[in-house]
Short mmCIF file of C-alpha atoms in Angstrom, two decimals:
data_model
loop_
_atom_site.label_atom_id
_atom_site.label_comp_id
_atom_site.label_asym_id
_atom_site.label_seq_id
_atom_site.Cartn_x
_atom_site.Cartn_y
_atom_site.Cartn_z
CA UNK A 648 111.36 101.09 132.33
CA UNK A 649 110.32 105.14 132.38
CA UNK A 650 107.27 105.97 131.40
CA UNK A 651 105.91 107.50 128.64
CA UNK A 652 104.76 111.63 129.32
CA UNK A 653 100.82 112.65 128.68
CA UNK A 654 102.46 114.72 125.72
CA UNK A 655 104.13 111.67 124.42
CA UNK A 656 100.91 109.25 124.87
CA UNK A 657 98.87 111.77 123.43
CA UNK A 658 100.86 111.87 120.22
CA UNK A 659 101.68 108.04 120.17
CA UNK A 660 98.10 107.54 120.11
CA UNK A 661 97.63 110.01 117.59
CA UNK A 662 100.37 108.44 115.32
CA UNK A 663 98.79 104.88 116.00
CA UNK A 664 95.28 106.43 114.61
CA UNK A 665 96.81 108.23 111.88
CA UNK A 666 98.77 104.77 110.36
CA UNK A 667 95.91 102.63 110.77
CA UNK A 668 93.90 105.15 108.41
CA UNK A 669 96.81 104.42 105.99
CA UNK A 670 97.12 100.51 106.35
CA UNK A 671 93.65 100.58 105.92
CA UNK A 672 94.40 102.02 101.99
CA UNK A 673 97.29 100.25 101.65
CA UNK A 674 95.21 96.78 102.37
CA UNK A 675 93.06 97.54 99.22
CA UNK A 676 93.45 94.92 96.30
CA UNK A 677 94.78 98.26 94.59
CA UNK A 678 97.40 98.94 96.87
CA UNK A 679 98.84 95.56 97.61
CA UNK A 680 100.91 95.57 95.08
CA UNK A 681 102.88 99.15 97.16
CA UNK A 682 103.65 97.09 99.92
CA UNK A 683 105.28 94.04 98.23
CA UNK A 684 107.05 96.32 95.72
CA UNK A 685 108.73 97.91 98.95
CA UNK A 686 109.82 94.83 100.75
CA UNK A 687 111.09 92.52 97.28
CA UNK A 688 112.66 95.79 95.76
CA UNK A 689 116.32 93.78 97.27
CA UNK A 690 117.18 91.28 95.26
CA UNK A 691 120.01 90.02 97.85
CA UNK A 692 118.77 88.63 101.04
CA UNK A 693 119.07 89.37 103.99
CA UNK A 694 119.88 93.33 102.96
CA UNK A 695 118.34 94.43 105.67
CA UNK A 696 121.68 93.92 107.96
CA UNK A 697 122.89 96.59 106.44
CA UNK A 698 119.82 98.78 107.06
CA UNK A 699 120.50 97.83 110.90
CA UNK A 700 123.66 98.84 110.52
CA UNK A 701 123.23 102.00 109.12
CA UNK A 702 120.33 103.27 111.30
CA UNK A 703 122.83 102.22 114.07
CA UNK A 704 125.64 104.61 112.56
CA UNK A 705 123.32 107.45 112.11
CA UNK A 706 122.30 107.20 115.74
CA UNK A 707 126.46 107.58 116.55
CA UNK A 708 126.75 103.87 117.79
CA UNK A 709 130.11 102.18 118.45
CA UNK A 710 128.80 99.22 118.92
CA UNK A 711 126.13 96.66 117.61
CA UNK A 712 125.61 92.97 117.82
CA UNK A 713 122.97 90.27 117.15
CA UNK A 714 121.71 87.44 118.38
CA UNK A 715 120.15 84.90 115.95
CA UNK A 716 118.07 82.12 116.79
CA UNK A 717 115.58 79.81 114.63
CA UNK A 718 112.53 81.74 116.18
CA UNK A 719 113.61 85.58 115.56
CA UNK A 720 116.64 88.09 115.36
CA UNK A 721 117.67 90.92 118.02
CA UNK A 722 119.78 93.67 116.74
CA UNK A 723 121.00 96.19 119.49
CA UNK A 724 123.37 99.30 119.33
CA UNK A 725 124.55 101.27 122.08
CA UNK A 726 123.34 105.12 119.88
CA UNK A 727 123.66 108.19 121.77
CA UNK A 728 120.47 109.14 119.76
CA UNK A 729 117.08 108.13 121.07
CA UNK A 730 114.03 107.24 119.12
CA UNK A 731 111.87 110.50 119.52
CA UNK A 732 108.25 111.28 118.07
CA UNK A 733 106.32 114.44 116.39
CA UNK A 734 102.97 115.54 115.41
CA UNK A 735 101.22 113.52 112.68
CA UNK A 736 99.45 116.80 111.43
CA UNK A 737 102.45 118.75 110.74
CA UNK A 738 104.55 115.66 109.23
CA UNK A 739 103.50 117.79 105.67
CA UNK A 740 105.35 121.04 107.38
CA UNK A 741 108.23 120.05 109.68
CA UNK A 742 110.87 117.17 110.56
CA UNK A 743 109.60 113.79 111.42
CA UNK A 744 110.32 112.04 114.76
CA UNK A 745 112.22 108.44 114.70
CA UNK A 746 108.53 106.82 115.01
CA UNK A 747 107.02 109.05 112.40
CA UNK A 748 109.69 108.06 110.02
CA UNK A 749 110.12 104.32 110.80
CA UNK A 750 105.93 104.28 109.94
CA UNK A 751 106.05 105.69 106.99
CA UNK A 752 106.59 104.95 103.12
CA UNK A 753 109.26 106.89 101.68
CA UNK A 754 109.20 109.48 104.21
CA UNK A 755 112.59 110.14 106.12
CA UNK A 756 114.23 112.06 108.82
CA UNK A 757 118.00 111.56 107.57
CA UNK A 758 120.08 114.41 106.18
CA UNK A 759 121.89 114.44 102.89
CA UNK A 760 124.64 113.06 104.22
CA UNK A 761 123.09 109.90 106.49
CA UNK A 762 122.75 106.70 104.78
CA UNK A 763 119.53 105.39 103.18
CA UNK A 764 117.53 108.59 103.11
CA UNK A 765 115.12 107.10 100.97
CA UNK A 766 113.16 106.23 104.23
CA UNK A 767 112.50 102.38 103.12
CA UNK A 768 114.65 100.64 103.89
CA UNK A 769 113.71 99.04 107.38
CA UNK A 770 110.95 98.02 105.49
CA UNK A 771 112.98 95.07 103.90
CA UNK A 772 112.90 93.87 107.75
CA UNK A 773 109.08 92.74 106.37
CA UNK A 774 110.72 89.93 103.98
CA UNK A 775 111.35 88.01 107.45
CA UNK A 776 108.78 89.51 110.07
CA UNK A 777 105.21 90.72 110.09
CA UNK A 778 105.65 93.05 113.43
CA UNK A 779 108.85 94.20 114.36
CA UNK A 780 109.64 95.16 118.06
CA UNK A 781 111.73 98.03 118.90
CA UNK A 782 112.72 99.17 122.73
CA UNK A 783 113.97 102.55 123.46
CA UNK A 784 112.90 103.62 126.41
CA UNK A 785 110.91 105.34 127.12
CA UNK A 786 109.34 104.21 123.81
CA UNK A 787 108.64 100.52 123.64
CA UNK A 788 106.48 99.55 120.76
CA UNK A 789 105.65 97.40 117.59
CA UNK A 790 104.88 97.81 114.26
CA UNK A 791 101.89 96.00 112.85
CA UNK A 792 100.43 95.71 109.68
CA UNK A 793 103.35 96.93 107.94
CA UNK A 794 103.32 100.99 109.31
CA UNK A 795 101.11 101.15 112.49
CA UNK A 796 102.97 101.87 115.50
CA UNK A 797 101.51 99.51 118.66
CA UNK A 798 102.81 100.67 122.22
CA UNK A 799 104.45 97.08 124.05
CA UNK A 800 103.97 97.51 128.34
CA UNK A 801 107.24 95.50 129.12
CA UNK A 802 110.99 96.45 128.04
CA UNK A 803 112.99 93.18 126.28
CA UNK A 804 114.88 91.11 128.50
CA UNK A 805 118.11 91.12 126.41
CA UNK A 806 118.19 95.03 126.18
CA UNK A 807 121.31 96.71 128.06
CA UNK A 808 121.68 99.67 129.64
CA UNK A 809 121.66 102.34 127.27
CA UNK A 810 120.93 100.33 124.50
CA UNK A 811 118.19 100.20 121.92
CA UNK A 812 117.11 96.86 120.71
CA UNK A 813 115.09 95.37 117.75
CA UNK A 814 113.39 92.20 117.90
CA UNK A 815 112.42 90.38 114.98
CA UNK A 816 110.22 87.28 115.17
CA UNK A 817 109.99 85.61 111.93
CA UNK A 818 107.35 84.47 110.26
CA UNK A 819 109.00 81.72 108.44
CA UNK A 820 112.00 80.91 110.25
CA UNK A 821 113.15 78.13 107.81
CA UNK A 822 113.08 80.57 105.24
CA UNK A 823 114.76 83.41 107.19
CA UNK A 824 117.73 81.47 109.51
CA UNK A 825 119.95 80.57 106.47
CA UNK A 826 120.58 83.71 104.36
CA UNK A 827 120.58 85.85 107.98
CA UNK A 828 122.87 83.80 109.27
CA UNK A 829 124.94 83.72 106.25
CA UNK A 830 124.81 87.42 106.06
CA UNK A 831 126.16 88.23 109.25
CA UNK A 832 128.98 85.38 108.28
CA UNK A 833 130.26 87.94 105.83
CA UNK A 834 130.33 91.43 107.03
CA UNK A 835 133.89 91.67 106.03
CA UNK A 836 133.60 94.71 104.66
CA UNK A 837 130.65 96.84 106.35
CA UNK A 838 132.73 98.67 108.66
CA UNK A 839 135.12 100.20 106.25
CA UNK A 840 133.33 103.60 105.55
CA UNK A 841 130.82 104.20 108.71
CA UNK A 842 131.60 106.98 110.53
CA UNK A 843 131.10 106.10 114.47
CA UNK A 844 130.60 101.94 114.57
CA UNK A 845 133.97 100.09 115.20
CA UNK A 846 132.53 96.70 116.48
CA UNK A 847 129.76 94.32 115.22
CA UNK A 848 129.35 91.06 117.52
CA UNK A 849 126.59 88.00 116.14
CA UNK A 850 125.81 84.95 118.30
CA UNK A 851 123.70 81.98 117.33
CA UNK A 852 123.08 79.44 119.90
CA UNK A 853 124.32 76.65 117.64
CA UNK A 854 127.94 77.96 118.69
CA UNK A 855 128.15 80.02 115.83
CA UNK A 856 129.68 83.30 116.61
CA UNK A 857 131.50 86.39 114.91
CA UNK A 858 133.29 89.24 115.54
CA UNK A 859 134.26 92.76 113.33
CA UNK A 860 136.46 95.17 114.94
CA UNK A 861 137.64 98.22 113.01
CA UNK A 862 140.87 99.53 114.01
CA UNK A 863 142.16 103.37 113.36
CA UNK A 864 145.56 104.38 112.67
CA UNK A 865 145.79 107.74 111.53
CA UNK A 866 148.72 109.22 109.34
CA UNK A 867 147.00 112.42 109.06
CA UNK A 868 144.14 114.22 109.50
CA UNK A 869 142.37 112.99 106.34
CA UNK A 870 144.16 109.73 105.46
CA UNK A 871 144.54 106.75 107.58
CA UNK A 872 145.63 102.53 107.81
CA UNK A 873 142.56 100.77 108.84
CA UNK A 874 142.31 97.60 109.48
CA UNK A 875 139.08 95.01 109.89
CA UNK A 876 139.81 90.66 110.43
CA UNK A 877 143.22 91.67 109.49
CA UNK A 878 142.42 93.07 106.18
CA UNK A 879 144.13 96.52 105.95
CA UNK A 880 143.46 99.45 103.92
CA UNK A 881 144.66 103.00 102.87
CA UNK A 882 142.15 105.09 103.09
CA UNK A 883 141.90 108.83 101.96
CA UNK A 884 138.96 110.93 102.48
CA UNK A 885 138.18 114.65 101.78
CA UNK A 886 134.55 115.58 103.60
CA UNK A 887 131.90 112.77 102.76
CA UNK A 888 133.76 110.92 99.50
CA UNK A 889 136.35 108.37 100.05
CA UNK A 890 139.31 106.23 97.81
CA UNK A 891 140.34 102.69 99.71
CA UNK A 892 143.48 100.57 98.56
CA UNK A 893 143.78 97.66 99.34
CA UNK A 894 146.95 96.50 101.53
CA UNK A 895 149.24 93.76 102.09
CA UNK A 896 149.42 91.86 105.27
CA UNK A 897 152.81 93.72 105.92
CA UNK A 898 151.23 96.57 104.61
CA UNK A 899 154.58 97.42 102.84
CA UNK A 900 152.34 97.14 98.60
CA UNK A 901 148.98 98.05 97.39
CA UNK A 902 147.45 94.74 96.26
CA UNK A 903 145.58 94.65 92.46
CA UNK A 904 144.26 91.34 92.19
CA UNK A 905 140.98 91.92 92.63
CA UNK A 906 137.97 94.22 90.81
CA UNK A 907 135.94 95.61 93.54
CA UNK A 908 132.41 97.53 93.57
CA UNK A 909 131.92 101.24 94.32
CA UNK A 910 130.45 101.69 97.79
CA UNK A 911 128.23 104.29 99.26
CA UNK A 912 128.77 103.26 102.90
CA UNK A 913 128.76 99.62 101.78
CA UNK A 914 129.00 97.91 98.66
CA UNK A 915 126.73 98.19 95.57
CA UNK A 916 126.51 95.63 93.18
CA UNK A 917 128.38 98.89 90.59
CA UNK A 918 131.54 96.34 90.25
CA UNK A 919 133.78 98.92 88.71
CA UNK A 920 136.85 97.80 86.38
CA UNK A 921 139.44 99.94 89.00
CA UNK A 922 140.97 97.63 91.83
CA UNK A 923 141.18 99.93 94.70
CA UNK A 924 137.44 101.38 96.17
CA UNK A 925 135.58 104.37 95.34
CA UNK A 926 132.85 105.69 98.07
CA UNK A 927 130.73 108.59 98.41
CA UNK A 928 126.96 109.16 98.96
CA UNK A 929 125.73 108.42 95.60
CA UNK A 930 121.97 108.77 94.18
CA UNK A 931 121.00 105.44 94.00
CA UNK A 932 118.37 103.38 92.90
CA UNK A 933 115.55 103.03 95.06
CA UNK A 934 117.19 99.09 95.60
CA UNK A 935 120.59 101.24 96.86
CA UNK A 936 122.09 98.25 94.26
CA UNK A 937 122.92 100.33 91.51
CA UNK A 938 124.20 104.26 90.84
CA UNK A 939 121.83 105.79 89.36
CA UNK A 940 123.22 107.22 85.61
CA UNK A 941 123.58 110.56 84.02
CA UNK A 942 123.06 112.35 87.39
CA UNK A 943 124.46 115.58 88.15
CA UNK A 944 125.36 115.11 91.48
CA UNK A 945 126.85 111.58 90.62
CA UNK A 946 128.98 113.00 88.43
CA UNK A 947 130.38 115.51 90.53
CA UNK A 948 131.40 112.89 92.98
CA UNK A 949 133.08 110.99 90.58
CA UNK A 950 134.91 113.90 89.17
CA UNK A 951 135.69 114.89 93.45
CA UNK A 952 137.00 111.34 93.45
CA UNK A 953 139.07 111.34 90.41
CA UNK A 954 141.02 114.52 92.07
CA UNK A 955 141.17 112.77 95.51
CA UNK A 956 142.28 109.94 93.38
CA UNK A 957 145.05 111.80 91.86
CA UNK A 958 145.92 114.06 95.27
CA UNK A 959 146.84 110.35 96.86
CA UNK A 960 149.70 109.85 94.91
CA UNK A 961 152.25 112.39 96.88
CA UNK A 962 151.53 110.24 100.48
CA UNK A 963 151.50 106.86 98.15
CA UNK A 964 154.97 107.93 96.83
CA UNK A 965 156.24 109.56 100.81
CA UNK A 966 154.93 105.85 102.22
CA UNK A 967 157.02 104.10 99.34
CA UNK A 968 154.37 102.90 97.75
CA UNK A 969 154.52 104.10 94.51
CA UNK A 970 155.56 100.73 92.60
CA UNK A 971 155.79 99.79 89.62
CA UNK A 972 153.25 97.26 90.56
CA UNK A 973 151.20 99.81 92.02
CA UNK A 974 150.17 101.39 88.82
CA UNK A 975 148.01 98.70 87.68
CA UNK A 976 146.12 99.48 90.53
CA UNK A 977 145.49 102.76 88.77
CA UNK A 978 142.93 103.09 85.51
CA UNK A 979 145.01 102.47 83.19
CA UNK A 980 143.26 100.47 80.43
CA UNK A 981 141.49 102.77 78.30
CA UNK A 982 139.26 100.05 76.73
CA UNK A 983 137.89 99.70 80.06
CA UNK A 984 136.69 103.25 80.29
CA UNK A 985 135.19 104.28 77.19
CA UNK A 986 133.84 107.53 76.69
CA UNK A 987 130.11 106.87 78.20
CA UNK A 988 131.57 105.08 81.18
CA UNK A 989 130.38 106.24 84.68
CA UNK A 990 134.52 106.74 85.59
CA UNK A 991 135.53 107.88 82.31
CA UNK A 992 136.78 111.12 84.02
CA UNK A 993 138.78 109.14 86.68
CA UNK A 994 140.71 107.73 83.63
CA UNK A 995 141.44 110.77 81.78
CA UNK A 996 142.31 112.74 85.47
CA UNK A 997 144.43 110.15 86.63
CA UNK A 998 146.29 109.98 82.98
CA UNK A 999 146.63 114.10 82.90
CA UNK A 1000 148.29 114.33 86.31
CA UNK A 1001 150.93 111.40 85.32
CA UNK A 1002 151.66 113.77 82.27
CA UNK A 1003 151.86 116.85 83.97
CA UNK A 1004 155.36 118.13 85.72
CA UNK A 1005 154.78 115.77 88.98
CA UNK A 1006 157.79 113.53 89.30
CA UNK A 1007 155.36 110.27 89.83
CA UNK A 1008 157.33 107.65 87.57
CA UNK A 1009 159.47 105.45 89.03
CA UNK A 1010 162.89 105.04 87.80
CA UNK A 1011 165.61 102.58 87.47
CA UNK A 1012 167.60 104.28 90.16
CA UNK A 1013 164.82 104.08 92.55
CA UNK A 1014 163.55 107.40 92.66
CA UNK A 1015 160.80 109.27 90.25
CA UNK A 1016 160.93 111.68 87.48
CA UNK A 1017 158.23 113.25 84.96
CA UNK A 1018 157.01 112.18 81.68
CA UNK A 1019 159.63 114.88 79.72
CA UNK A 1020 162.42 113.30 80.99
CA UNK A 1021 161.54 109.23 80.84
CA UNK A 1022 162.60 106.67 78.45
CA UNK A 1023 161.21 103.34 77.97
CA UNK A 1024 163.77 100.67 76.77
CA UNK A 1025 162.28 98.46 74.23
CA UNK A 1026 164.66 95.72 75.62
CA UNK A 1027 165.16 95.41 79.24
CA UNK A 1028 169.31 94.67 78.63
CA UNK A 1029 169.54 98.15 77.56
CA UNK A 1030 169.33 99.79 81.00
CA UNK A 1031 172.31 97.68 82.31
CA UNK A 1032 174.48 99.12 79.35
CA UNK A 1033 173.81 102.81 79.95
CA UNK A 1034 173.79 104.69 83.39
CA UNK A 1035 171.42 107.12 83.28
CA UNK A 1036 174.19 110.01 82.98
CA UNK A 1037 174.85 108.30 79.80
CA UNK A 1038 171.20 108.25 78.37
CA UNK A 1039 171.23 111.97 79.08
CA UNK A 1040 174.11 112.17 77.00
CA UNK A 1041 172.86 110.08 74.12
CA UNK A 1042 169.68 111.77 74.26
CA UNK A 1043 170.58 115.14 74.63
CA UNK A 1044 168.46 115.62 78.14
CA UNK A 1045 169.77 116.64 81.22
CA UNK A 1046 168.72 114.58 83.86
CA UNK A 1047 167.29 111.56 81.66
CA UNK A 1048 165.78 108.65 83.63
CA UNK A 1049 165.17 104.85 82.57
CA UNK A 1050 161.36 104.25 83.65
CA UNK A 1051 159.63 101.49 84.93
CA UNK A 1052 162.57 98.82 84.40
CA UNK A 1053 160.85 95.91 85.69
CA UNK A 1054 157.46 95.91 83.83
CA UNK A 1055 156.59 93.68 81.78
CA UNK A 1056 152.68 93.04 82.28
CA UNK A 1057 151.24 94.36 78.49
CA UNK A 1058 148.19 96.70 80.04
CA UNK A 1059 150.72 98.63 81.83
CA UNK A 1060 153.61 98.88 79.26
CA UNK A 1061 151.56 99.54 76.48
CA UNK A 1062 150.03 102.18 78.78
CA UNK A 1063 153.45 103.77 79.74
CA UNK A 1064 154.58 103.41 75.88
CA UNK A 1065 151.56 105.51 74.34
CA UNK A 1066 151.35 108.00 77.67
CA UNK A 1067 154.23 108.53 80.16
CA UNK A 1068 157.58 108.66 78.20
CA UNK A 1069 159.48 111.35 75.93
CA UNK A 1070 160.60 108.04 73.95
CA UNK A 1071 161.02 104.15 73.55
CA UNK A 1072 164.55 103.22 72.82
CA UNK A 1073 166.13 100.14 71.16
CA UNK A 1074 169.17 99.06 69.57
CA UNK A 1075 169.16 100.88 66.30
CA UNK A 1076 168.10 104.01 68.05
CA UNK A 1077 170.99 104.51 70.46
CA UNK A 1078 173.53 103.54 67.78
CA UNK A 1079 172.09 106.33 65.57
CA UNK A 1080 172.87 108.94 68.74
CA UNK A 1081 176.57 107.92 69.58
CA UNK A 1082 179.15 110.28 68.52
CA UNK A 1083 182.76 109.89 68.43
CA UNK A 1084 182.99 112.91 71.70
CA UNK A 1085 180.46 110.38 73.56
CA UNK A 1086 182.69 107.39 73.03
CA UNK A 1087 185.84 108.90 73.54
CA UNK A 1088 184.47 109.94 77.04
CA UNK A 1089 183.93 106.39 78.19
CA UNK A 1090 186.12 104.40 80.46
CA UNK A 1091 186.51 101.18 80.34
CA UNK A 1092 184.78 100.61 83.78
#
């Protein structure tokens, strides 16, 4: 293991002295009540997996695994970026180390745009252990009493080249193995929007194992087919805010089944009424389980995703995508988005652009056409009767299109009754338009 330099002791030691000042406060009957705020503010176990696995993606890992057993939990990562340390006495004035950081109470060293910049969230790691071990050489160390850093002489056996490792010893291992275990069961989803990790790996030496890999494909340089344990998704990002839809196993539809939460690297508890996935790095709640309301800079994501939203619909329609079935993937109930509602402006973006001159709805000949020139037949057996050169004769409008042929879910027809057609035909209607010219003009094909 290298060795720590003189300048590195030196502050180490002067970190060490500077946290046990603090735990001393924090130990107060006054102050107790800081510490256990900070570690129960999760209400869903285990949570701190995903703090592990977002420290790991901030460091640019690829890789991470675990290995549970009934006496403690390692977490390693194979990061490019090394834990590093800084001056207590300018912490008020300039960027805190790694150490610094991972000592403190709601002090941070992430950007904007890293996950859980709130700085507390290793501190849910406290729900399970009293002194977590961490191993990055040449920094090998422990933290005790909940912030003070403790320097360890020996590197961890399990530790890899290149690695760094966590060790958690549990303090109540009865009460920790279960939901741990059953967290790392059901990672399905926790690769979906990090940036570098591709592979999670968990071991238990009951014979219990797992395995996430994330898979790639691009289409281009901002949308892409990736798929985790043969789930696939579409996924279409512009900078840091993503859409997801959800895919078939052929790939070949975009499945609606299913209500799904808003994520901000993983998923809140925000389930959202929309059935494809909304990400970007929201202000949360200090719990990161809810988005917090009536903030600016929420509301500017949504309204960034409600474009993006809309801006998907070209490569949905080039990949032959654009269904009927796909639009009740789309917000399309209105009762579901009323005017207060955190996605209210994804409804009413999403609604303009199907109005506007983009040929987006689909038509009984297979291709698409725009709302001006799309009819709705009140009953289906209409659309066999009349070609569509003969609805543009009846109606008077070059180039009129039967729309959406096949529906006949309610959401979505009412939807495409009020919002996406020139008119609803039936019966009565179409007798009133024929003429003697339009008759005579038939054949008897």
């Amino acid at each position: 293991m290298s060795a720590l330099t003189p300048q590195q002791k030196k502050l180490f030691q002067r970190l060490s002295t500077d946290r046990q000042q603090n735990a001393k406060i924090l130990q107060k009957r006054s102050m107790m009540g800081i510490q256990s705020g900070v570690i129960e503010k999760y209400s869903e176990q285990a949570h701190f997996i995903y703090e592990l696995l977002q420290n790991a993606d901030d460091v640019k890992a690829t890789q991470a695994r675990f290995i549970l057993n009934q006496n403690g939990l390692i977490f390693a990562h194979n990061g490019s970026i090394h834990f590093s340390i800084t001056d207590p006495h300018t912490e008020d004035s300039k960027p805190l180390g790694h150490i610094n950081a991972i000592t403190s109470i709601g002090q941070s060293n992430k950007h904007e745009n890293q996950i859980g910049k709130f700085g507390l969230g290793f501190k849910a790691v406290f729900q399970y252990t009293h002194a977590p071990e961490i191993y990055d050489p040449p920094f090998c160390f422990k933290i005790e009493n909940f912030i003070v850093p403790r320097l360890l002489t020996r590197d961890h056996p399990e530790r890899q080249a290149k690695e760094t490792l966590f060790y958690f010893p549990f303090h109540n291992p009865s009460q920790a193995f279960p939901p741990i275990l059953e967290k790392l069961k059901n990672l399905n989803h926790a690769l979906l929007f990090l940036r570098y990790l591709t592979e999670i790996n968990w071991t238990t030496p009951q014979t219990n194992q797992g395995i996430y890999i994330k898979t790639v494909k691009p289409i281009t340089d901002n949308i892409a087919q990736i798929t985790i344990q043969e789930q696939h998704f579409l996924v279409f990002t512009d900078h840091t805010h993503s859409i997801a839809y959800r895919l078939s196993k052929r790939t070949t539809e975009v499945l609606h089944e299913q209500r799904l939460p808003i994520y901000c690297f993983f998923p809140t508890k925000e389930i959202t009424p929309l059935r494809f996935i909304l990400h970007a790095p929201f202000l949360l709640t200090d719990s990161r389980e809810t988005i917090k309301q009536n903030e600016d800079w929420n509301k500017k994501l949504i309204q960034a995703l409600a474009q993006l939203t809309v801006d998907s619909l070209n490569m949905i329609k080039s990949l032959n995508l654009l269904t009927e079935e796909f639009f009740n993937v789309l917000p399309i109930n209105e009762a579901d988005f009323p005017t207060d509602h955190l996605l209210r402006a994804l409804y009413e973006t999403v609604l303009t652009h199907l109005q506007s001159d983009k040929a987006l709805l689909p038509t009984q000949g297979g291709d698409y056409t725009t709302r001006d020139k799309a009819y709705l037949a009140e009953n289906p057996a209409l659309i066999n009767l009349l070609t569509p050169e003969q609805l543009s004769q009846l109606v008077k409008n070059q180039n009129a299109q039967w729309i959406f042929p096949q529906t006949t879910a309610p959401t979505l027809r009412q939807y495409v009754k009020h919002h996406l057609i020139n008119q609803e035909l039936n019966s009565d209607k179409l007798i009133r338009c024929l003429t003697k010219a339009f008759i005579q003009a038939q054949t008897d094909e």
